[in-house]
Short mmCIF file of C-alpha atoms in Angstrom, two decimals:
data_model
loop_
_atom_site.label_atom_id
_atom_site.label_comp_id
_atom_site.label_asym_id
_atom_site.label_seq_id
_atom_site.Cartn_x
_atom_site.Cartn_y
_atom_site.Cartn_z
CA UNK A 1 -56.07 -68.81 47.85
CA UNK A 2 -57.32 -65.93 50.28
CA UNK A 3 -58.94 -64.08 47.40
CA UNK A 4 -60.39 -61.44 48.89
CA UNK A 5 -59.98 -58.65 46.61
CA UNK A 6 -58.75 -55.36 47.20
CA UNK A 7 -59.39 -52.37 45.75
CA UNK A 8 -57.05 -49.91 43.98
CA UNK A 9 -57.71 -46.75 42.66
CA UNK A 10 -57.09 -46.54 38.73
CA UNK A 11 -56.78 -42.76 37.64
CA UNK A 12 -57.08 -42.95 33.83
CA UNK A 13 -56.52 -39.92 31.03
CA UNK A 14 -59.49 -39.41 29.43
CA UNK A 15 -60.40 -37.33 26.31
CA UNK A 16 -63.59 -37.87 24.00
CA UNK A 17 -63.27 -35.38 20.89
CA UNK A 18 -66.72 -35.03 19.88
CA UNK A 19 -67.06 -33.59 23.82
CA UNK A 20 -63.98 -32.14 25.36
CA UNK A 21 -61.74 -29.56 24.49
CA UNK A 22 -58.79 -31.05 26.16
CA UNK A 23 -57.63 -34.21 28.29
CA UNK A 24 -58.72 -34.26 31.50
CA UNK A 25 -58.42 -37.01 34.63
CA UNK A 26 -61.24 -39.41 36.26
CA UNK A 27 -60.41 -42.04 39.06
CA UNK A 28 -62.06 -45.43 39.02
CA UNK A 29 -62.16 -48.20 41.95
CA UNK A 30 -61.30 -51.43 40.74
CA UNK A 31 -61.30 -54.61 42.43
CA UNK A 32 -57.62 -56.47 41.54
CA UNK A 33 -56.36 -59.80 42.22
CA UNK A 34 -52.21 -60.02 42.31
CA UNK A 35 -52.54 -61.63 38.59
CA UNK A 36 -53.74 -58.56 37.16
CA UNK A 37 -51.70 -56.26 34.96
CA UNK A 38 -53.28 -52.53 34.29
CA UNK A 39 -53.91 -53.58 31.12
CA UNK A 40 -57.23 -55.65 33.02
CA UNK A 41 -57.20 -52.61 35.16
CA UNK A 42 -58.27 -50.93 32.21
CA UNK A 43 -60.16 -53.72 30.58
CA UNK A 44 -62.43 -53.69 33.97
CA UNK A 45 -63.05 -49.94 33.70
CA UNK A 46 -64.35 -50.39 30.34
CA UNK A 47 -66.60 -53.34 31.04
CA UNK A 48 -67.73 -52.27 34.15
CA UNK A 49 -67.89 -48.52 34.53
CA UNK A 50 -67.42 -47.05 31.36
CA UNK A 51 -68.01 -48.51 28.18
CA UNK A 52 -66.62 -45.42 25.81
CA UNK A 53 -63.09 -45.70 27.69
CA UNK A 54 -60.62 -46.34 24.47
CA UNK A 55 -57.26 -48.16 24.59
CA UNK A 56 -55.67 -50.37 22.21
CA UNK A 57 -54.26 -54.02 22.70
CA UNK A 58 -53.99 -57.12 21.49
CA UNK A 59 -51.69 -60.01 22.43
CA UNK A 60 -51.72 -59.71 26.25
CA UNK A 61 -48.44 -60.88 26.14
CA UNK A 62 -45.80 -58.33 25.38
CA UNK A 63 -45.60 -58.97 21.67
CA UNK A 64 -47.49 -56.96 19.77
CA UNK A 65 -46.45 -53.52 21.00
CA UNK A 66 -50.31 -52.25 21.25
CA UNK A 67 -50.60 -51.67 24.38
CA UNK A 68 -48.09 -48.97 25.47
CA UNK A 69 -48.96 -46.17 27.88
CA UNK A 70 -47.79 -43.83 30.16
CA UNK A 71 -48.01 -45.15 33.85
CA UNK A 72 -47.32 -43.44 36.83
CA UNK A 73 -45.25 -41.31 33.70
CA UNK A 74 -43.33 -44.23 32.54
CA UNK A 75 -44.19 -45.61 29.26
CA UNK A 76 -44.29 -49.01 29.89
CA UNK A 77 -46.67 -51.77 28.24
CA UNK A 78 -49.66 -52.11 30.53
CA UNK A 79 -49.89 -55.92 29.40
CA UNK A 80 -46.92 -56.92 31.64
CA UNK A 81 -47.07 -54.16 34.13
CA UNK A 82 -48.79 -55.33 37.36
CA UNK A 83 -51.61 -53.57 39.34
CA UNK A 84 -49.88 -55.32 42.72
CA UNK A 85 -46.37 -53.09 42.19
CA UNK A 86 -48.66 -50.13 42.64
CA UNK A 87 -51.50 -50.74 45.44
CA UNK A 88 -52.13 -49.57 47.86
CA UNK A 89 -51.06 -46.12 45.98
CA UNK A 90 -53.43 -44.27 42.86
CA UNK A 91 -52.12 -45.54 39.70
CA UNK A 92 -52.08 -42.87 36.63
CA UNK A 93 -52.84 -44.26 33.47
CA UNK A 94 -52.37 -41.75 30.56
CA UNK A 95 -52.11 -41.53 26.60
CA UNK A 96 -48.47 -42.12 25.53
CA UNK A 97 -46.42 -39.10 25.87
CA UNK A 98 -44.87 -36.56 22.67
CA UNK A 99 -47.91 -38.29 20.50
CA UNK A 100 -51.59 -36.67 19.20
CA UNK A 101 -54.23 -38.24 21.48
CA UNK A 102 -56.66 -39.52 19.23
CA UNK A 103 -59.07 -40.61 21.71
CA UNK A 104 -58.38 -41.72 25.45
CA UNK A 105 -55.26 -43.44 25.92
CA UNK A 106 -55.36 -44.02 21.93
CA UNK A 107 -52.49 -42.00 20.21
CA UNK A 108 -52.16 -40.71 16.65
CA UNK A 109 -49.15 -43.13 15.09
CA UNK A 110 -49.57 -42.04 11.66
CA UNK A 111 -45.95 -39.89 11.68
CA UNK A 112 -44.05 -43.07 13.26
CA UNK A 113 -45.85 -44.86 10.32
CA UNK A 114 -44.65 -42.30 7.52
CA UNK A 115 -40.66 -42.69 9.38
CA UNK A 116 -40.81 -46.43 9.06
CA UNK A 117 -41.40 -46.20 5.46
CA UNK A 118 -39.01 -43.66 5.33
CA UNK A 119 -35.91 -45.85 6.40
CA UNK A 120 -37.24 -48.70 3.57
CA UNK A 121 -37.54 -50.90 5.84
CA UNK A 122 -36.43 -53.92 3.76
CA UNK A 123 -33.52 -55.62 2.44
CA UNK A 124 -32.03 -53.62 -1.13
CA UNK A 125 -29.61 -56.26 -2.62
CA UNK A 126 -26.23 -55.08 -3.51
CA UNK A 127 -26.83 -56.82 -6.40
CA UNK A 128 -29.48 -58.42 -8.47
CA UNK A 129 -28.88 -62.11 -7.88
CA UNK A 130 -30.93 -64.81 -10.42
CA UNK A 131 -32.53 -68.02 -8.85
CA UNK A 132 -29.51 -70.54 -10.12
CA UNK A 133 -27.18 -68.77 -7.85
CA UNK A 134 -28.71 -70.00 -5.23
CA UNK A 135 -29.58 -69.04 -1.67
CA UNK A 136 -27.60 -66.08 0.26
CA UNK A 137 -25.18 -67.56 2.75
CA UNK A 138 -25.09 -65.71 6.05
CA UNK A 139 -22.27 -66.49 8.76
CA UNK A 140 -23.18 -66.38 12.27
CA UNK A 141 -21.41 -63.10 12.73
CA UNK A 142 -22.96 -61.63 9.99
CA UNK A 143 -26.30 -62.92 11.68
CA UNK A 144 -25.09 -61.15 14.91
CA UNK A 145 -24.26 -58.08 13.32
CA UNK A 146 -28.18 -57.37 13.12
CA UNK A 147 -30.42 -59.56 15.31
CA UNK A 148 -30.46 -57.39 18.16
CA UNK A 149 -32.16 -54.37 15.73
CA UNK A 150 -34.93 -57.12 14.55
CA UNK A 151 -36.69 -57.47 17.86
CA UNK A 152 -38.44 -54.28 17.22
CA UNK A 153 -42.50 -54.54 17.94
CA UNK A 154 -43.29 -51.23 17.03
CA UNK A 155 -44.85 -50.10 20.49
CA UNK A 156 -43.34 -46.73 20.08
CA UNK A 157 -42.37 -46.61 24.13
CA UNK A 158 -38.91 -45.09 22.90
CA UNK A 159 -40.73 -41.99 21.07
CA UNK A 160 -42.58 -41.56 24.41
CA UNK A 161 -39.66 -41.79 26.20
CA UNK A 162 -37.29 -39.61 23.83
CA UNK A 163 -37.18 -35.73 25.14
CA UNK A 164 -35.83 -34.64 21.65
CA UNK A 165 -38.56 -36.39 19.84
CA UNK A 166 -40.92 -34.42 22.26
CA UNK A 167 -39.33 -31.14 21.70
CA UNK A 168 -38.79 -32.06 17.46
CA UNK A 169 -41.46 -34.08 16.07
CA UNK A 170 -39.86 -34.24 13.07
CA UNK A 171 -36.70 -36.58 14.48
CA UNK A 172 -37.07 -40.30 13.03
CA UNK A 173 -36.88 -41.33 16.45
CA UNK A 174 -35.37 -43.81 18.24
CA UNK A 175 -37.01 -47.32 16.80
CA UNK A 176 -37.13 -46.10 12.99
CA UNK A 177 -33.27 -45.39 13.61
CA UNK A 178 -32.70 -49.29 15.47
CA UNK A 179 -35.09 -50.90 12.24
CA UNK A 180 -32.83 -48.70 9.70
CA UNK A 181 -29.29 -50.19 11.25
CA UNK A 182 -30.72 -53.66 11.85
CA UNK A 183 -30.64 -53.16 7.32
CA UNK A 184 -27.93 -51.40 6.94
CA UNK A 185 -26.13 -54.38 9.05
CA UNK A 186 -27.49 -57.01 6.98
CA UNK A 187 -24.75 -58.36 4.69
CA UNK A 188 -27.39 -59.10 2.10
CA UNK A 189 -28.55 -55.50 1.93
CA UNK A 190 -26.75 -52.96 -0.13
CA UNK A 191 -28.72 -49.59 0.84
CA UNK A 192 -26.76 -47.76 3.69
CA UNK A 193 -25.58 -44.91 1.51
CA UNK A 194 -29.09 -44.27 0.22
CA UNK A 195 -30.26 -44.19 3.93
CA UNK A 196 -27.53 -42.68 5.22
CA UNK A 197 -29.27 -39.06 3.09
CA UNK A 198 -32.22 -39.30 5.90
CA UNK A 199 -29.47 -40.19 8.66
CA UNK A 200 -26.92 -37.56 8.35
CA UNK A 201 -30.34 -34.95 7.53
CA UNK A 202 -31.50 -32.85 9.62
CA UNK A 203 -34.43 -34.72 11.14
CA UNK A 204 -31.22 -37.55 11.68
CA UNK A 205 -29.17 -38.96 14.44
CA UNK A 206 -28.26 -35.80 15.26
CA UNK A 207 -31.06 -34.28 17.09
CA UNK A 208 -30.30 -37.31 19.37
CA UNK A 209 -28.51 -36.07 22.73
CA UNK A 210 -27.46 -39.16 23.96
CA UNK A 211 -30.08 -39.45 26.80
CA UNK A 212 -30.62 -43.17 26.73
CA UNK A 213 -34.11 -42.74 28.29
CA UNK A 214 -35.29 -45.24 24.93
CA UNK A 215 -33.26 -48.38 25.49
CA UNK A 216 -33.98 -47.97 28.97
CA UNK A 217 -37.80 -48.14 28.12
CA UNK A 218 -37.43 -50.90 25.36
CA UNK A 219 -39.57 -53.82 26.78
CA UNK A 220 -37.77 -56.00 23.80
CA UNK A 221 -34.03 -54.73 24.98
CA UNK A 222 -33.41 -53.70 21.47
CA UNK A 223 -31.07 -50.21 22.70
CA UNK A 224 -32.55 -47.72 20.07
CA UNK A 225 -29.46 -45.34 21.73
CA UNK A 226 -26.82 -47.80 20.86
CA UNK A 227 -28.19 -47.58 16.80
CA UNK A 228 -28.90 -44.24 17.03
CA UNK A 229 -25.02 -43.12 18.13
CA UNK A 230 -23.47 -45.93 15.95
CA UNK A 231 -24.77 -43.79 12.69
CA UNK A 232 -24.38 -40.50 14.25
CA UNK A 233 -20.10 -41.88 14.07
CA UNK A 234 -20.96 -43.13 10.36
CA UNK A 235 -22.61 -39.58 9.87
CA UNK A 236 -20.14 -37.51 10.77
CA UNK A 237 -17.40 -39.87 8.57
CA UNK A 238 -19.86 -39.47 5.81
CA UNK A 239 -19.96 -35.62 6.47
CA UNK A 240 -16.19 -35.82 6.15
CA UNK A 241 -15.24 -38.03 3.82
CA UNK A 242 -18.05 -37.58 1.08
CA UNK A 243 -15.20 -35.54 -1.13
CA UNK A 244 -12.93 -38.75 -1.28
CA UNK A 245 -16.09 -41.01 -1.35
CA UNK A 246 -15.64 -42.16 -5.19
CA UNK A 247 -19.67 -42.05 -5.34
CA UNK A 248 -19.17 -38.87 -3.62
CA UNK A 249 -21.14 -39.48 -0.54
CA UNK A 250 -24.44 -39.03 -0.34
CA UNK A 251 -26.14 -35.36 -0.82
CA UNK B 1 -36.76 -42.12 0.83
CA UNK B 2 -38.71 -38.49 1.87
CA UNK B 3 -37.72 -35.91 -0.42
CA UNK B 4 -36.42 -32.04 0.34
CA UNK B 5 -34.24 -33.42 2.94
CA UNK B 6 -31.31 -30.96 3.95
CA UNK B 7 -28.15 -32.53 5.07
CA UNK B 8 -27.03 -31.34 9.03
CA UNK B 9 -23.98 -29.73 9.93
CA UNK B 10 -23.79 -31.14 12.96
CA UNK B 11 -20.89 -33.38 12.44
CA UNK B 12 -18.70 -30.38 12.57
CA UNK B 13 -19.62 -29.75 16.10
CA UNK B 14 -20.36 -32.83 17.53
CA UNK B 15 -16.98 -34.44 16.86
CA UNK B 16 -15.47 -31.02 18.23
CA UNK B 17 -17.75 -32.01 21.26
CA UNK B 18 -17.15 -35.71 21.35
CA UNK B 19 -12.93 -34.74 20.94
CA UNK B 20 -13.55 -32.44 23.86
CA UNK B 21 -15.87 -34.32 25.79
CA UNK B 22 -13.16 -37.41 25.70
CA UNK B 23 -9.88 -35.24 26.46
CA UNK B 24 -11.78 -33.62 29.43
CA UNK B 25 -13.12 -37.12 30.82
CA UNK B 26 -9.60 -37.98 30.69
CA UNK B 27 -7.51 -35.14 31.79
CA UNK B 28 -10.25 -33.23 33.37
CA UNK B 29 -10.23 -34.25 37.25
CA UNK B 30 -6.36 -35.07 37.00
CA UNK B 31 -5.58 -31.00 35.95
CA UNK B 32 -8.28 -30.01 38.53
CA UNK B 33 -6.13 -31.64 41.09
CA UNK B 34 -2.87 -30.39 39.76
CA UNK B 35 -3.47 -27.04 39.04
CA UNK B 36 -6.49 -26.23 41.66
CA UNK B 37 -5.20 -28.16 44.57
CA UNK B 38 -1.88 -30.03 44.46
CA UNK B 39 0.18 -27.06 43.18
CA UNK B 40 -1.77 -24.27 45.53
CA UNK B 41 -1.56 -26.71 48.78
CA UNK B 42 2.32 -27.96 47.74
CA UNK B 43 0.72 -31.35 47.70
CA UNK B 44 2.77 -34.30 46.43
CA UNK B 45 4.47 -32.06 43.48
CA UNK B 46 7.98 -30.81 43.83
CA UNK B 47 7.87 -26.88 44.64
CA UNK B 48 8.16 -25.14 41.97
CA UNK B 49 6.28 -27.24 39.45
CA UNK B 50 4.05 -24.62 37.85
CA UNK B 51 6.90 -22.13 38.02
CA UNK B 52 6.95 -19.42 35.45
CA UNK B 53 9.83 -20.67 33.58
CA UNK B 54 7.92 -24.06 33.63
CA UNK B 55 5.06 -23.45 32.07
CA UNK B 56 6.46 -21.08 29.69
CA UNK B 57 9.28 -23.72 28.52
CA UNK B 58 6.20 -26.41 28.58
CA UNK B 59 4.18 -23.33 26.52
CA UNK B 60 7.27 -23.28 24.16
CA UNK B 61 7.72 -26.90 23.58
CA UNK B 62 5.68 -27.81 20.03
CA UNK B 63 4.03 -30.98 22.03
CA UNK B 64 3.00 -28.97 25.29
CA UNK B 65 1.69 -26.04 22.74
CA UNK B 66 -0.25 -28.58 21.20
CA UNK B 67 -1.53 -29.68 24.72
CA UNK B 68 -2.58 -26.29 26.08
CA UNK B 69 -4.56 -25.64 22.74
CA UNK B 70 -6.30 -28.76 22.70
CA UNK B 71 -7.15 -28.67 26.26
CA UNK B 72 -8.30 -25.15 26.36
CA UNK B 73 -10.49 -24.69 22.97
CA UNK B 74 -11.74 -28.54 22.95
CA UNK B 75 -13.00 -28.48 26.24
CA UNK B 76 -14.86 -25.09 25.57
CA UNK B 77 -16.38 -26.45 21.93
CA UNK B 78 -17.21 -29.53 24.41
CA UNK B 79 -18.63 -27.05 26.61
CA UNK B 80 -20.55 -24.50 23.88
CA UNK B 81 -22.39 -27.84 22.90
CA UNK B 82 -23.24 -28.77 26.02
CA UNK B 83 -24.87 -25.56 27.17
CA UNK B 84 -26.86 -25.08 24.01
CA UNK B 85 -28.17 -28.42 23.75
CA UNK B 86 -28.88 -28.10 27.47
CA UNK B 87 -30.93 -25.25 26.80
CA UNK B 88 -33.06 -26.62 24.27
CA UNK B 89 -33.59 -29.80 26.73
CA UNK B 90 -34.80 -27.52 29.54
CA UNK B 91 -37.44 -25.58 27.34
CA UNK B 92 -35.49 -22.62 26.22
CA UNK B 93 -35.60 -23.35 22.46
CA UNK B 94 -32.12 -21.68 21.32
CA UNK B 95 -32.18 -19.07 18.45
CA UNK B 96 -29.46 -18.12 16.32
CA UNK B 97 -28.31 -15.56 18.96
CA UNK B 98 -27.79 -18.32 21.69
CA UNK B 99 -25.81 -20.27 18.85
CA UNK B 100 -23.69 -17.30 18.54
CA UNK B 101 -22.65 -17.00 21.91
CA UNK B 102 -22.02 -20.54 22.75
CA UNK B 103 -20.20 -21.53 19.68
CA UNK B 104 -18.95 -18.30 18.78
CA UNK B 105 -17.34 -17.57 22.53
CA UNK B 106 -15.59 -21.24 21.87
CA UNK B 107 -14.27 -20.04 18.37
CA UNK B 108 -13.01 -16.85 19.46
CA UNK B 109 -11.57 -18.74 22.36
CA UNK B 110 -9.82 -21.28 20.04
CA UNK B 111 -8.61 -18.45 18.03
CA UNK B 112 -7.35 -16.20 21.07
CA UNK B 113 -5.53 -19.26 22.19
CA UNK B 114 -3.36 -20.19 18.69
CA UNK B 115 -2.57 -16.60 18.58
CA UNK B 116 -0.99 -16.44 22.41
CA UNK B 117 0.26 -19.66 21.74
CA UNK B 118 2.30 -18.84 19.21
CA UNK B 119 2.86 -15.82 20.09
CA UNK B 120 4.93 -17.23 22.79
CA UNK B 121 7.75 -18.52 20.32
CA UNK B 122 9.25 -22.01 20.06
#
């Protein structure tokens, strides 16, 4: 292998809060082979140059969803994102966009936290079923209904990607909305009218404008957008036909 | 489940905007052509198509009534949407006074229309 290695410039957002009053941006010179994704970019900064430089990862491998950031202003996960795509150009590494920087490129998650519980995230039986009856049976269709939704890994790309999230913190957002349809299309679960009272609210589908920015960024192909206008349809029949609803709809 | 959460009205608008937004993807471009270019230029149309007596037997008919009403005050509700959400997307967070002028220029349009409508007789 001709492994002489070349250099590329790695411009990272930094921010230390005990220091600096706001975010500001410092280039490093890193030496890359073609293997390396910016994630190692990164990595390398922090072993080499400086070790206070704060990002989070684990898996290396596109699974875990920790390593999301905004590069060259895409979010993207800087675990499969190569350093080769970008030289001989500056790359910009930032903090993930429409989020509290906690530190560096580390963001505040705690609201995406509090909207994941918010959807119960978890299958409500339609009934209570006893252990003699045995296991549920789920067709394949059934199984297709919700599979897609289930490949969620929580990297929050879509919130960074999401202008109405960034103008309305408040929105559930794109992957709370996929995780609450991959439930409510569960045949085993019996909770899409108690959902559907966050849904059809107004921090709902509705702030959604149909931009499709977040299934374009999903690195697990999961199409937040598709969820998201699929219950803003079951909304607006809920909206509508809550008075005929024998339950009476939802609030 | 959060508490104190308030239910949106946005249905009411956004199927007025989705039933707009469909009619003018599909009759849109073709009554562009027709009425900006075919009928001005004499293009392809027998002379005479948008006559007076035309349109006004077409305005009289119950079916083309319905079609000038839905064409005319969905496409604006379609419209009303678009430009206030538009706003909001471009930094220019909309008060109740923009609300009022996009949605309320749409109803008054919708209710300007019935009334010539059917005004015009059967």
């Amino acid at each position: 292998m001709s492994d002489t290695k070349k250099i590329i410039e790695i411009e990272v957002l930094r921010y230390q809060p005990e220091s600096d009053t706001e975010p500001h941006l410092e280039v490093y010179k890193v030496p890359f082979s073609d293997d390396m994704s910016v994630l190692q970019g990164v990595q390398y900064i922090k072993d080499n140059f400086d070790g206070s430089l704060t990002f989070r990862w684990s898996c290396r491998m596109a699974i875990c969803g920790s390593c999301g950031m905004m590069i060259n202003g895409i979010p993207k996960l800087s675990c499969e994102t190569f350093l080769r795509d970008y030289y001989p150009n500056r790359v910009r590494v930032e903090a993930m966009a429409h989020f509290p920087i906690e530190k560096d490129l580390v963001v505040d998650l705690s609201g995406f936290i509090g909207k994941l519980e918010s959807i119960q995230p978890y299958i409500i039986p339609r009934e209570a079923r006893s252990l003699e009856q045995g296991e549920y049976i789920q067709s394949p269709e059934q199984f297709n209904a919700y599979i897609q939704f289930t490949s969620c890994i929580n990297c929050t790309l879509c919130y960074a990607a999401c202008p109405q999230f960034g103008l309305n913190p408040d929105f559930i957002g794109p992957a709370a909305i996929a995780l609450l349809h991959r439930y409510n299309m569960d045949s085993r679960d019996g909770a899409a009218e108690q959902r559907m009272e966050l849904v059809a609210s107004e921090e709902g589908v509705f702030n959604c404008s149909a931009v499709g920015y977040c299934s374009e960024v999903c690195p697990k192909h999961v199409d937040p957008a598709n969820a998201v206008n699929i219950n803003k349809t079951n909304a607006a029949k809920d909206y509508f036909l809550r008075f005929l609803s024998p339950k009476g709809g939802s609030k | 489940m959060k508490s104190g959460l308030k239910r949106s009205n946005a249905p009411i608008f956004w199927s007025l905007f989705g039933a707009g937004g469909m009619l003018s993807a599909l009759f849109g471009p073709v009554l562009v052509f027709i009425t900006g270019i075919a009928v001005p230029l004499g293009l392809l149309l027998p002379a005479g198509t948008m006559s007076y007596p035309k349109m006004l037997a077409f305005a009289q008919n119950f079916i083309g009534k319905g079609f000038i009403f839905a064409v005319i005050a969905l496409f604006l509700w379609f419209a009303a949407h678009r430009i206030y959400h538009s706003l909001h997307e471009i930094g220019i967070h909309p008060g109740l006074l923009a609300k009022l002028l996009c949605y309320g220029s749409a109803f008054a349009a919708t209710l300007i229309s019935a009334y010539v409508l059917l005004g015009l007789g059967f």
